[in-house]
Amino acid sequence: MAVAVASARSKEGEVLYQVTGVDQDTASGRHRIAALTRGQFPFRTTDESLVEALVHCHQQGNLSATTDEDVYAKADVVIMDIPLDISFQDDYPRLHLANFEAAFRSVVRRVPKGALILVETTVPPGTCERVLRPILIEELGARMLETDAVHLAHSYERVMPGENYLKSITHFWRVYAGITSQAADACEEFLTSIIDVEGYPLVRLASTTASETAKLMENTYRATNIAFIDEWTKFAETAGIDLYEVIDAIRIRPTHSNIRFPGIGVGGYCLTKDPAFTPAAATQILNYQELEFPFSQLTLKVNQAMPLHAAAKLSKLLGGDVHDKEILLLGVSYRQDIGDTRFSPAESFAQALLNSGAKVKAFDPFIEEWPEMDLQLFSRLPSPTPFDAVVFSAPHQQFIDLDLLSWLGLARPVVLDTVNVVCKGQRDLCRQSGIKVESIGRGVGL
Ligand SMILES: NC(=O)c1ccc[n+]([C@@H]2O[C@H](COP(=O)([O-])OP(=O)(O)OC[C@H]3O[C@@H](n4cnc5c(N)ncnc54)[C@H](O)[C@@H]3O)[C@@H](O)[C@H]2O)c1
């Protein structure tokens, strides 16, 4: 978002914004600040246009980063993109609002009159109206300012890490709303200056609660769509059906074109938590004690258990016991061609295998170290010879392009494809050479 804003230009081609990124004085915050200060993107990314745009901003000198919150005092616009977490105790979701509230308070205490505060964080419905607005009124009152002296708006990113990372911000549709109509106008004016709104028109909603709800409903729909496939995956494997073939046939119908495919599970920072936000907000922010959210709750439960099905399937392929078996995971990030391991389904999968006594090693072209598992990864695709099993656990292009039979050579591990990267031709060739290859979502030998 910082690069997108710093890359915005007027019709005459002039730089529109002087951008400062603010992060915490923590190891990861300092790492991000140091990288941006050098003109480098802090994560490995396959989006070359993002890397180039950042270099360009660095050369122009209109993007910097700091831990100094006093910079809010000079801001016309403050965009909040910080986390708002949720934890689970006995399946009961508990919102952690304190860090977000404190950050917002720090901004409101400092920003000049007339500034726009744009909340882009995924927040529980009601946050802007019921949690942030009272803070805004209190802090502006303490500064002897009117309650509308600072504009509060909400608009959520639909950012997609991967090849089109930057474009997923600058060339994609946006929903927004303001706490007042002036705030909505200020938000519209700002978004119009950074997004191609002619190609991707903005959608204004009537309230910030509606805009917050849109983000959560959108992500819960996606997560539920994935969860829905789980029971069909298990059915197809038992009934000897290729579920990919079935879904391809169904997807021809325009009304069903976005039905999801089988896989190892759902990961990332968003889809694994967002379905819990509205049920939590209903009781903890809005005081709607009587409402129930069976789909949201079931979605989270099903998706959390999905990697365990893949682990059970691998165990079966290895004769029912993975104890002391050497297992190679190919891909540990949660999504194709990105280096993000947060809440990756490969983590629950690997953990289940480790708990059963397996020895797990991994390679991912986008990751050197797997912090959640405290595991050093191979720096290049290793020889398959020492392994009893090879599992494709993220659909990176490198694995799709891999000539599996040549790489395996004389090695004969069991191969489990959880993410549909081994095509039918390769599966058949491997089987002709005596290699056991199975997939999630397909019956035995398909
Ligand atoms: N990553 C995505 O693809 C994506 C997409 C849509 C929405 N979101 C939402 O955007 C938000 C941020 O997600 P992310 O993936 O960028 O998270 P992230 O953890 O990668 O980045 C957030 C950053 O905020 C910093 N931070 C935390 N508290 C701060 C404070 N008080 N002041 C300054 N900096 C602070 C953290 O140190 C961290 O560097 C979340 O609400 C997420 O759900 C993310």
Tab-separated table of C-alpha atoms and ligand atoms in Angstrom:
chain	number	residue	atom	x	y	z
A	1	MET	CA	0.000	0.000	0.000
A	2	ALA	CA	2.885	2.360	0.838
A	3	VAL	CA	4.445	1.715	-2.583
A	4	ALA	CA	1.070	2.153	-4.308
A	5	VAL	CA	0.518	5.530	-2.619
A	6	ALA	CA	4.093	6.698	-3.248
A	7	SER	CA	3.720	5.710	-6.922
A	8	ALA	CA	0.577	7.834	-7.414
A	9	ARG	CA	0.999	10.675	-9.895
A	10	SER	CA	-1.085	13.685	-10.924
A	11	LYS	CA	-2.399	13.957	-14.511
A	12	GLU	CA	0.718	16.019	-15.223
A	13	GLY	CA	2.890	13.169	-13.926
A	14	GLU	CA	3.921	14.848	-10.673
A	15	VAL	CA	4.467	12.960	-7.406
A	16	LEU	CA	1.306	13.260	-5.292
A	17	TYR	CA	2.396	11.986	-1.898
A	18	GLN	CA	5.364	11.998	0.391
A	19	VAL	CA	4.908	8.622	2.136
A	20	THR	CA	6.272	7.534	5.518
A	21	GLY	CA	5.778	3.967	6.724
A	22	VAL	CA	5.521	3.574	10.493
A	23	ASP	CA	6.244	0.282	12.196
A	24	GLN	CA	7.029	-0.891	15.707
A	25	ASP	CA	10.460	-0.962	17.296
A	26	THR	CA	10.602	-4.764	17.128
A	27	ALA	CA	12.961	-7.066	15.245
A	28	SER	CA	10.511	-7.525	12.343
A	29	GLY	CA	9.497	-3.825	12.379
A	30	ARG	CA	13.138	-2.745	12.229
A	31	HIS	CA	13.809	-5.251	9.445
A	32	ARG	CA	10.952	-3.826	7.353
A	33	ILE	CA	12.047	-0.235	8.005
A	34	ALA	CA	15.691	-0.983	7.169
A	35	ALA	CA	14.728	-2.735	3.915
A	36	LEU	CA	12.433	0.106	2.781
A	37	THR	CA	15.102	2.648	3.684
A	38	ARG	CA	17.508	0.798	1.364
A	39	GLY	CA	14.842	0.751	-1.357
A	40	GLN	CA	14.337	-3.018	-1.041
A	41	PHE	CA	11.096	-4.897	-0.609
A	42	PRO	CA	11.231	-6.630	2.810
A	43	PHE	CA	9.891	-9.986	1.552
A	44	ARG	CA	10.684	-12.232	-1.368
A	45	THR	CA	8.105	-11.470	-4.060
A	46	THR	CA	7.491	-12.647	-7.604
A	47	ASP	CA	5.968	-9.268	-8.522
A	48	GLU	CA	8.781	-7.522	-10.402
A	49	SER	CA	6.654	-4.406	-10.953
A	50	LEU	CA	6.409	-3.963	-7.176
A	51	VAL	CA	10.187	-4.233	-6.736
A	52	GLU	CA	10.735	-1.780	-9.609
A	53	ALA	CA	8.136	0.663	-8.264
A	54	LEU	CA	9.817	0.621	-4.857
A	55	VAL	CA	13.235	1.302	-6.410
A	56	HIS	CA	11.677	4.179	-8.316
A	57	CYS	CA	10.121	5.655	-5.121
A	58	HIS	CA	13.501	5.285	-3.413
A	59	GLN	CA	15.178	7.213	-6.238
A	60	GLN	CA	12.468	9.885	-6.153
A	61	GLY	CA	12.921	10.104	-2.386
A	62	ASN	CA	9.195	10.086	-1.553
A	63	LEU	CA	9.040	6.851	0.481
A	64	SER	CA	10.716	6.438	3.854
A	65	ALA	CA	10.067	4.440	7.033
A	66	THR	CA	10.433	5.043	10.750
A	67	THR	CA	9.376	3.973	14.249
A	68	ASP	CA	8.726	7.610	15.194
A	69	GLU	CA	4.984	8.087	15.700
A	70	ASP	CA	5.411	11.869	15.813
A	71	VAL	CA	5.346	11.804	12.004
A	72	TYR	CA	1.528	11.519	12.302
A	73	ALA	CA	1.580	15.223	13.181
A	74	LYS	CA	2.447	16.078	9.572
A	75	ALA	CA	0.078	13.638	7.867
A	76	ASP	CA	-2.821	14.585	5.613
A	77	VAL	CA	-3.772	10.895	5.422
A	78	VAL	CA	-2.973	8.057	7.850
A	79	ILE	CA	-3.656	4.547	6.579
A	80	MET	CA	-3.915	1.912	9.302
A	81	ASP	CA	-2.805	-1.507	8.069
A	82	ILE	CA	-1.802	-3.102	11.354
A	83	PRO	CA	-3.080	-6.441	12.705
A	84	LEU	CA	-6.142	-6.947	14.842
A	85	ASP	CA	-5.932	-10.402	16.323
A	86	ILE	CA	-8.340	-12.967	17.653
A	87	SER	CA	-7.611	-16.011	19.785
A	88	PHE	CA	-9.627	-19.118	20.539
A	89	GLN	CA	-10.302	-20.601	23.946
A	90	ASP	CA	-12.320	-23.828	23.831
A	91	ASP	CA	-13.551	-22.807	20.367
A	92	TYR	CA	-14.720	-19.446	21.775
A	93	PRO	CA	-13.255	-16.519	19.796
A	94	ARG	CA	-11.875	-13.591	21.813
A	95	LEU	CA	-11.071	-10.267	20.096
A	96	HIS	CA	-7.837	-8.494	21.025
A	97	LEU	CA	-8.618	-4.825	20.412
A	98	ALA	CA	-6.088	-3.189	22.774
A	99	ASN	CA	-3.140	-2.793	20.348
A	100	PHE	CA	-5.412	-1.453	17.644
A	101	GLU	CA	-7.153	0.984	19.995
A	102	ALA	CA	-3.797	2.226	21.336
A	103	ALA	CA	-2.445	2.746	17.799
A	104	PHE	CA	-5.590	4.635	16.793
A	105	ARG	CA	-5.408	6.809	19.914
A	106	SER	CA	-1.774	7.615	19.155
A	107	VAL	CA	-2.749	8.724	15.642
A	108	VAL	CA	-5.754	10.832	16.749
A	109	ARG	CA	-3.659	12.580	19.400
A	110	ARG	CA	-1.213	13.775	16.771
A	111	VAL	CA	-2.861	14.226	13.355
A	112	PRO	CA	-3.561	17.769	12.156
A	113	LYS	CA	-7.071	19.164	11.743
A	114	GLY	CA	-8.656	18.006	8.471
A	115	ALA	CA	-6.661	14.753	8.243
A	116	LEU	CA	-8.179	11.507	6.970
A	117	ILE	CA	-7.663	8.334	9.005
A	118	LEU	CA	-8.321	5.390	6.719
A	119	VAL	CA	-8.731	2.030	8.454
A	120	GLU	CA	-7.738	-0.779	6.089
A	121	THR	CA	-7.166	-3.413	8.743
A	122	THR	CA	-9.746	-6.178	8.740
A	123	VAL	CA	-11.779	-5.185	11.768
A	124	PRO	CA	-14.877	-6.715	13.389
A	125	PRO	CA	-18.145	-5.084	12.238
A	126	GLY	CA	-18.929	-2.105	14.429
A	127	THR	CA	-15.288	-1.241	15.198
A	128	CYS	CA	-15.244	2.199	13.559
A	129	GLU	CA	-18.624	3.260	14.968
A	130	ARG	CA	-18.560	1.637	18.406
A	131	VAL	CA	-14.866	1.363	19.309
A	132	LEU	CA	-12.941	4.036	17.365
A	133	ARG	CA	-15.501	6.838	17.210
A	134	PRO	CA	-15.682	7.226	21.022
A	135	ILE	CA	-11.855	7.420	21.110
A	136	LEU	CA	-11.945	9.997	18.315
A	137	ILE	CA	-14.479	12.133	20.195
A	138	GLU	CA	-12.556	11.846	23.477
A	139	GLU	CA	-9.142	12.689	22.021
A	140	LEU	CA	-10.351	15.504	19.774
A	141	GLY	CA	-12.270	16.933	22.736
A	142	ALA	CA	-9.045	16.908	24.757
A	143	ARG	CA	-7.469	18.921	21.940
A	144	MET	CA	-10.429	21.338	21.959
A	145	LEU	CA	-11.362	20.263	18.438
A	146	GLU	CA	-14.807	19.504	16.997
A	147	THR	CA	-15.689	15.819	16.551
A	148	ASP	CA	-15.600	16.170	12.766
A	149	ALA	CA	-12.181	17.883	12.733
A	150	VAL	CA	-10.605	14.575	11.692
A	151	HIS	CA	-12.230	12.238	9.164
A	152	LEU	CA	-12.534	8.520	9.888
A	153	ALA	CA	-13.185	6.090	7.026
A	154	HIS	CA	-12.955	2.382	6.310
A	155	SER	CA	-11.903	0.697	3.078
A	156	TYR	CA	-10.469	-2.780	2.854
A	157	GLU	CA	-7.682	-4.064	0.673
A	158	ARG	CA	-8.252	-7.087	-1.514
A	159	VAL	CA	-4.538	-7.484	-1.883
A	160	MET	CA	-3.317	-10.704	-3.472
A	161	PRO	CA	0.295	-11.642	-2.748
A	162	GLY	CA	1.940	-13.134	-5.833
A	163	GLU	CA	2.717	-11.953	-9.353
A	164	ASN	CA	0.169	-9.125	-9.358
A	165	TYR	CA	0.726	-7.943	-5.803
A	166	LEU	CA	0.931	-4.205	-6.580
A	167	LYS	CA	-1.774	-4.266	-9.241
A	168	SER	CA	-4.133	-6.002	-6.795
A	169	ILE	CA	-4.115	-2.654	-4.968
A	170	THR	CA	-3.955	-0.131	-7.817
A	171	HIS	CA	-6.110	-1.993	-10.355
A	172	PHE	CA	-8.900	-3.601	-8.399
A	173	TRP	CA	-12.343	-2.696	-7.078
A	174	ARG	CA	-12.670	-1.051	-3.673
A	175	VAL	CA	-15.486	-0.735	-1.179
A	176	TYR	CA	-15.433	2.183	1.265
A	177	ALA	CA	-17.490	4.177	3.753
A	178	GLY	CA	-17.023	7.088	6.113
A	179	ILE	CA	-18.174	7.768	9.636
A	180	THR	CA	-19.639	11.004	8.182
A	181	SER	CA	-20.406	11.952	4.571
A	182	GLN	CA	-17.386	14.334	4.613
A	183	ALA	CA	-15.197	11.422	5.725
A	184	ALA	CA	-16.591	9.272	2.901
A	185	ASP	CA	-15.887	12.105	0.414
A	186	ALA	CA	-12.313	12.486	1.697
A	187	CYS	CA	-11.810	8.723	1.401
A	188	GLU	CA	-13.209	8.698	-2.133
A	189	GLU	CA	-10.926	11.540	-3.173
A	190	PHE	CA	-7.878	9.776	-1.754
A	191	LEU	CA	-8.690	6.346	-3.259
A	192	THR	CA	-9.373	7.970	-6.618
A	193	SER	CA	-5.822	9.337	-6.609
A	194	ILE	CA	-4.165	5.910	-6.169
A	195	ILE	CA	-6.551	3.462	-7.870
A	196	ASP	CA	-7.556	3.167	-11.529
A	197	VAL	CA	-11.179	4.011	-10.674
A	198	GLU	CA	-12.227	4.266	-14.316
A	199	GLY	CA	-11.381	0.608	-14.856
A	200	TYR	CA	-12.321	-0.391	-11.312
A	201	PRO	CA	-15.074	1.919	-10.011
A	202	LEU	CA	-15.312	2.481	-6.260
A	203	VAL	CA	-18.345	1.273	-4.311
A	204	ARG	CA	-19.534	3.511	-1.465
A	205	LEU	CA	-21.565	1.864	1.294
A	206	ALA	CA	-23.899	3.617	3.712
A	207	SER	CA	-21.876	3.005	6.878
A	208	THR	CA	-18.474	1.861	8.061
A	209	THR	CA	-20.163	-1.141	9.713
A	210	ALA	CA	-21.486	-2.139	6.278
A	211	SER	CA	-18.000	-1.805	4.755
A	212	GLU	CA	-16.421	-3.799	7.603
A	213	THR	CA	-19.116	-6.461	7.140
A	214	ALA	CA	-18.492	-6.639	3.378
A	215	LYS	CA	-14.844	-7.590	3.952
A	216	LEU	CA	-15.727	-10.287	6.465
A	217	MET	CA	-18.620	-11.726	4.487
A	218	GLU	CA	-16.417	-11.828	1.384
A	219	ASN	CA	-13.661	-13.754	3.168
A	220	THR	CA	-16.048	-16.018	5.075
A	221	TYR	CA	-17.743	-16.901	1.774
A	222	ARG	CA	-14.365	-17.873	0.328
A	223	ALA	CA	-13.407	-19.911	3.398
A	224	THR	CA	-16.821	-21.620	3.445
A	225	ASN	CA	-16.529	-22.451	-0.242
A	226	ILE	CA	-13.234	-24.217	0.532
A	227	ALA	CA	-14.665	-25.978	3.596
A	228	PHE	CA	-17.602	-27.216	1.517
A	229	ILE	CA	-15.206	-29.198	-0.689
A	230	ASP	CA	-13.838	-31.198	2.247
A	231	GLU	CA	-16.664	-33.739	2.523
A	232	TRP	CA	-16.739	-34.191	-1.272
A	233	THR	CA	-12.968	-34.741	-1.263
A	234	LYS	CA	-13.298	-37.574	1.232
A	235	PHE	CA	-16.287	-39.010	-0.619
A	236	ALA	CA	-14.460	-38.916	-3.983
A	237	GLU	CA	-11.379	-40.630	-2.570
A	238	THR	CA	-13.546	-43.386	-1.055
A	239	ALA	CA	-15.794	-43.800	-4.096
A	240	GLY	CA	-12.883	-43.891	-6.593
A	241	ILE	CA	-13.758	-40.619	-8.326
A	242	ASP	CA	-11.524	-37.833	-9.625
A	243	LEU	CA	-13.065	-34.763	-7.931
A	244	TYR	CA	-11.032	-32.391	-10.109
A	245	GLU	CA	-12.736	-33.825	-13.184
A	246	VAL	CA	-16.133	-33.474	-11.490
A	247	ILE	CA	-15.474	-29.852	-10.485
A	248	ASP	CA	-14.194	-28.947	-13.962
A	249	ALA	CA	-17.511	-30.234	-15.321
A	250	ILE	CA	-19.532	-28.236	-12.782
A	251	ARG	CA	-17.503	-25.048	-13.279
A	252	ILE	CA	-18.717	-24.796	-16.880
A	253	ARG	CA	-21.983	-23.462	-15.445
A	254	PRO	CA	-21.482	-19.711	-14.989
A	255	THR	CA	-23.431	-19.838	-11.703
A	256	HIS	CA	-20.929	-22.404	-10.312
A	257	SER	CA	-17.715	-21.128	-11.866
A	258	ASN	CA	-15.947	-20.322	-8.589
A	259	ILE	CA	-16.492	-23.617	-6.750
A	260	ARG	CA	-13.173	-24.491	-5.098
A	261	PHE	CA	-10.911	-27.501	-5.661
A	262	PRO	CA	-9.638	-30.066	-3.127
A	263	GLY	CA	-6.357	-29.338	-1.343
A	264	ILE	CA	-4.255	-29.569	1.798
A	265	GLY	CA	-6.223	-26.814	3.539
A	266	VAL	CA	-6.575	-23.084	4.107
A	267	GLY	CA	-3.773	-20.842	5.308
A	268	GLY	CA	-2.633	-17.244	5.604
A	269	TYR	CA	-3.427	-14.502	8.068
A	270	CYS	CA	-6.908	-13.700	6.709
A	271	LEU	CA	-9.070	-16.720	5.821
A	272	THR	CA	-8.001	-18.585	8.971
A	273	LYS	CA	-9.321	-15.870	11.319
A	274	ASP	CA	-11.840	-13.705	9.445
A	275	PRO	CA	-14.826	-16.115	9.726
A	276	ALA	CA	-14.573	-15.734	13.527
A	277	PHE	CA	-14.727	-11.916	13.515
A	278	THR	CA	-18.448	-11.374	12.975
A	279	PRO	CA	-19.586	-13.965	15.551
A	280	ALA	CA	-17.109	-12.405	18.012
A	281	ALA	CA	-18.213	-8.847	17.184
A	282	ALA	CA	-21.874	-9.798	17.649
A	283	THR	CA	-21.309	-10.606	21.313
A	284	GLN	CA	-18.222	-8.545	22.212
A	285	ILE	CA	-18.902	-5.246	20.368
A	286	LEU	CA	-22.520	-5.103	19.240
A	287	ASN	CA	-24.208	-6.984	22.105
A	288	TYR	CA	-26.330	-9.176	19.815
A	289	GLN	CA	-26.251	-12.160	22.175
A	290	GLU	CA	-29.052	-14.082	20.448
A	291	LEU	CA	-27.503	-14.438	16.970
A	292	GLU	CA	-25.910	-17.674	15.780
A	293	PHE	CA	-23.289	-18.241	13.070
A	294	PRO	CA	-23.299	-21.992	12.334
A	295	PHE	CA	-21.666	-21.705	8.885
A	296	SER	CA	-18.819	-19.470	10.076
A	297	GLN	CA	-18.113	-21.762	13.006
A	298	LEU	CA	-18.253	-24.960	10.974
A	299	THR	CA	-16.053	-23.408	8.287
A	300	LEU	CA	-13.258	-22.706	10.761
A	301	LYS	CA	-13.532	-26.188	12.273
A	302	VAL	CA	-13.518	-28.001	8.927
A	303	ASN	CA	-10.663	-25.937	7.508
A	304	GLN	CA	-8.506	-26.409	10.596
A	305	ALA	CA	-8.904	-30.189	10.320
A	306	MET	CA	-8.258	-30.425	6.562
A	307	PRO	CA	-4.462	-30.913	6.744
A	308	LEU	CA	-5.044	-33.798	9.176
A	309	HIS	CA	-6.899	-35.675	6.466
A	310	ALA	CA	-3.845	-35.326	4.204
A	311	ALA	CA	-1.611	-36.564	7.052
A	312	ALA	CA	-3.889	-39.576	7.626
A	313	LYS	CA	-3.845	-40.360	3.909
A	314	LEU	CA	-0.044	-40.266	3.832
A	315	SER	CA	0.135	-42.526	6.856
A	316	LYS	CA	-2.136	-45.023	5.083
A	317	LEU	CA	0.070	-44.906	1.972
A	318	LEU	CA	3.070	-45.692	4.175
A	319	GLY	CA	1.400	-48.800	5.610
A	320	GLY	CA	-0.415	-47.171	8.532
A	321	ASP	CA	2.592	-45.924	10.499
A	322	VAL	CA	4.848	-42.934	9.833
A	323	HIS	CA	7.124	-43.562	12.817
A	324	ASP	CA	10.787	-42.989	11.812
A	325	LYS	CA	9.763	-42.425	8.190
A	326	GLU	CA	11.723	-39.756	6.304
A	327	ILE	CA	9.267	-37.331	4.715
A	328	LEU	CA	10.052	-34.494	2.310
A	329	LEU	CA	7.587	-31.601	2.020
A	330	LEU	CA	7.758	-29.640	-1.203
A	331	GLY	CA	6.253	-26.232	-0.435
A	332	VAL	CA	5.448	-24.813	2.996
A	333	SER	CA	3.918	-21.404	2.223
A	334	TYR	CA	0.143	-21.110	2.294
A	335	ARG	CA	-0.287	-20.136	-1.326
A	336	GLN	CA	1.272	-20.493	-4.764
A	337	ASP	CA	4.541	-18.652	-5.435
A	338	ILE	CA	4.709	-16.573	-2.261
A	339	GLY	CA	7.042	-16.722	0.747
A	340	ASP	CA	4.453	-16.373	3.534
A	341	THR	CA	4.142	-19.231	6.054
A	342	ARG	CA	1.621	-17.658	8.420
A	343	PHE	CA	-0.956	-20.299	9.442
A	344	SER	CA	0.118	-22.434	6.504
A	345	PRO	CA	-1.766	-25.759	6.280
A	346	ALA	CA	1.646	-27.383	5.698
A	347	GLU	CA	2.397	-26.495	9.330
A	348	SER	CA	-0.501	-28.525	10.813
A	349	PHE	CA	0.293	-31.289	8.333
A	350	ALA	CA	3.981	-31.401	9.356
A	351	GLN	CA	3.098	-31.125	13.040
A	352	ALA	CA	0.726	-34.099	12.801
A	353	LEU	CA	3.473	-36.176	11.167
A	354	LEU	CA	6.081	-35.113	13.742
A	355	ASN	CA	3.668	-35.993	16.562
A	356	SER	CA	3.444	-39.496	15.095
A	357	GLY	CA	7.228	-39.872	15.099
A	358	ALA	CA	8.014	-39.029	11.464
A	359	LYS	CA	11.159	-37.159	10.413
A	360	VAL	CA	10.146	-34.158	8.365
A	361	LYS	CA	12.334	-32.096	6.049
A	362	ALA	CA	11.215	-29.445	3.597
A	363	PHE	CA	12.060	-27.374	0.552
A	364	ASP	CA	10.317	-24.230	-0.641
A	365	PRO	CA	11.783	-22.027	-3.377
A	366	PHE	CA	10.465	-18.923	-1.581
A	367	ILE	CA	11.523	-19.711	1.990
A	368	GLU	CA	14.868	-20.391	3.675
A	369	GLU	CA	13.701	-20.660	7.245
A	370	TRP	CA	10.362	-21.857	8.536
A	371	PRO	CA	9.958	-19.802	11.751
A	372	GLU	CA	6.727	-21.438	12.969
A	373	MET	CA	8.363	-24.882	12.839
A	374	ASP	CA	11.865	-23.705	13.806
A	375	LEU	CA	13.132	-25.566	10.761
A	376	GLN	CA	15.921	-24.744	8.324
A	377	LEU	CA	14.814	-25.609	4.797
A	378	PHE	CA	16.884	-27.037	1.935
A	379	SER	CA	18.211	-24.191	-0.191
A	380	ARG	CA	17.546	-26.125	-3.396
A	381	LEU	CA	15.491	-29.124	-4.450
A	382	PRO	CA	17.232	-32.023	-2.675
A	383	SER	CA	17.836	-35.550	-3.947
A	384	PRO	CA	14.760	-37.704	-3.263
A	385	THR	CA	16.898	-40.778	-2.440
A	386	PRO	CA	16.778	-40.671	1.404
A	387	PHE	CA	13.007	-40.185	1.615
A	388	ASP	CA	10.199	-42.677	2.214
A	389	ALA	CA	7.642	-40.130	1.050
A	390	VAL	CA	7.545	-36.938	-0.999
A	391	VAL	CA	4.573	-34.628	-0.482
A	392	PHE	CA	3.658	-31.719	-2.720
A	393	SER	CA	2.228	-29.301	-0.160
A	394	ALA	CA	2.139	-25.925	-1.982
A	395	PRO	CA	1.320	-25.440	-5.672
A	396	HIS	CA	4.447	-23.492	-6.665
A	397	GLN	CA	5.102	-23.200	-10.387
A	398	GLN	CA	8.491	-24.904	-9.925
A	399	PHE	CA	6.685	-28.080	-8.829
A	400	ILE	CA	4.193	-27.906	-11.701
A	401	ASP	CA	7.147	-27.639	-14.122
A	402	LEU	CA	9.135	-30.420	-12.405
A	403	ASP	CA	9.798	-33.558	-14.481
A	404	LEU	CA	8.910	-35.843	-11.597
A	405	LEU	CA	10.145	-39.121	-13.069
A	406	SER	CA	13.563	-37.686	-14.015
A	407	TRP	CA	13.999	-36.074	-10.613
A	408	LEU	CA	13.075	-39.326	-8.824
A	409	GLY	CA	15.600	-41.298	-10.899
A	410	LEU	CA	16.043	-44.632	-9.133
A	411	ALA	CA	14.407	-43.430	-5.903
A	412	ARG	CA	10.999	-44.974	-5.133
A	413	PRO	CA	9.338	-42.898	-2.382
A	414	VAL	CA	5.586	-42.753	-2.044
A	415	VAL	CA	4.368	-39.513	-3.679
A	416	LEU	CA	1.352	-37.638	-2.294
A	417	ASP	CA	0.128	-34.662	-4.292
A	418	THR	CA	-2.102	-32.549	-2.025
A	419	VAL	CA	-2.261	-29.521	-4.336
A	420	ASN	CA	-2.756	-30.897	-7.850
A	421	VAL	CA	0.681	-30.148	-9.305
A	422	VAL	CA	1.351	-33.618	-10.770
A	423	CYS	CA	-0.563	-33.998	-14.033
A	424	LYS	CA	-2.236	-37.186	-15.256
A	425	GLY	CA	0.570	-37.879	-17.756
A	426	GLN	CA	3.216	-37.708	-15.025
A	427	ARG	CA	1.160	-39.822	-12.622
A	428	ASP	CA	0.770	-42.542	-15.265
A	429	LEU	CA	4.480	-42.491	-16.192
A	430	CYS	CA	5.479	-42.785	-12.531
A	431	ARG	CA	3.092	-45.679	-11.943
A	432	GLN	CA	4.453	-47.512	-14.987
A	433	SER	CA	7.859	-47.260	-13.276
A	434	GLY	CA	6.493	-48.740	-10.052
A	435	ILE	CA	6.114	-45.489	-8.123
A	436	LYS	CA	3.093	-45.096	-5.881
A	437	VAL	CA	1.511	-41.684	-6.626
A	438	GLU	CA	-1.743	-40.552	-5.056
A	439	SER	CA	-3.580	-37.256	-4.789
A	440	ILE	CA	-5.926	-35.521	-2.401
A	441	GLY	CA	-9.331	-35.474	-4.094
A	442	ARG	CA	-8.827	-38.570	-6.288
A	443	GLY	CA	-9.544	-42.238	-5.735
A	444	VAL	CA	-6.648	-44.737	-5.629
A	445	GLY	CA	-4.680	-45.005	-8.877
A	446	LEU	CA	-6.461	-42.105	-10.609
B	1	LIG	N1	-1.766	-9.669	3.768
B	1	LIG	C1	-2.887	-9.635	3.047
B	1	LIG	O1	-2.938	-10.192	1.970
B	1	LIG	C2	-4.116	-8.894	3.540
B	1	LIG	C3	-5.206	-8.715	2.675
B	1	LIG	C4	-6.312	-8.001	3.114
B	1	LIG	C5	-6.357	-7.535	4.408
B	1	LIG	N2	-5.298	-7.750	5.229
B	1	LIG	C6	-5.403	-7.224	6.575
B	1	LIG	O2	-4.436	-6.182	6.725
B	1	LIG	C7	-3.981	-6.148	8.065
B	1	LIG	C8	-2.489	-6.264	8.114
B	1	LIG	O3	-2.107	-7.501	7.530
B	1	LIG	P1	-0.627	-7.800	7.089
B	1	LIG	O4	-0.635	-9.107	6.404
B	1	LIG	O5	-0.031	-6.640	6.407
B	1	LIG	O6	0.031	-7.948	8.555
B	1	LIG	P2	1.567	-7.894	8.940
B	1	LIG	O7	1.642	-8.482	10.311
B	1	LIG	O8	2.418	-8.447	7.861
B	1	LIG	O9	1.899	-6.341	8.993
B	1	LIG	C9	1.423	-5.503	9.974
B	1	LIG	C10	2.563	-4.614	10.484
B	1	LIG	O10	2.015	-3.707	11.424
B	1	LIG	C11	3.004	-3.494	12.426
B	1	LIG	N3	2.347	-2.935	13.614
B	1	LIG	C12	1.643	-3.567	14.566
B	1	LIG	N4	1.198	-2.680	15.495
B	1	LIG	C13	1.638	-1.455	15.107
B	1	LIG	C14	1.528	-0.158	15.642
B	1	LIG	N5	0.847	0.047	16.764
B	1	LIG	N6	2.103	0.862	14.974
B	1	LIG	C15	2.782	0.665	13.834
B	1	LIG	N7	2.938	-0.563	13.279
B	1	LIG	C16	2.378	-1.599	13.908
B	1	LIG	C17	3.599	-4.857	12.643
B	1	LIG	O11	4.867	-4.773	13.272
B	1	LIG	C18	3.690	-5.370	11.198
B	1	LIG	O12	4.916	-5.048	10.597
B	1	LIG	C19	-4.719	-7.282	8.774
B	1	LIG	O13	-5.877	-6.788	9.336
B	1	LIG	C20	-5.077	-8.214	7.661
B	1	LIG	O14	-6.168	-9.038	7.997
B	1	LIG	C21	-4.165	-8.390	4.830
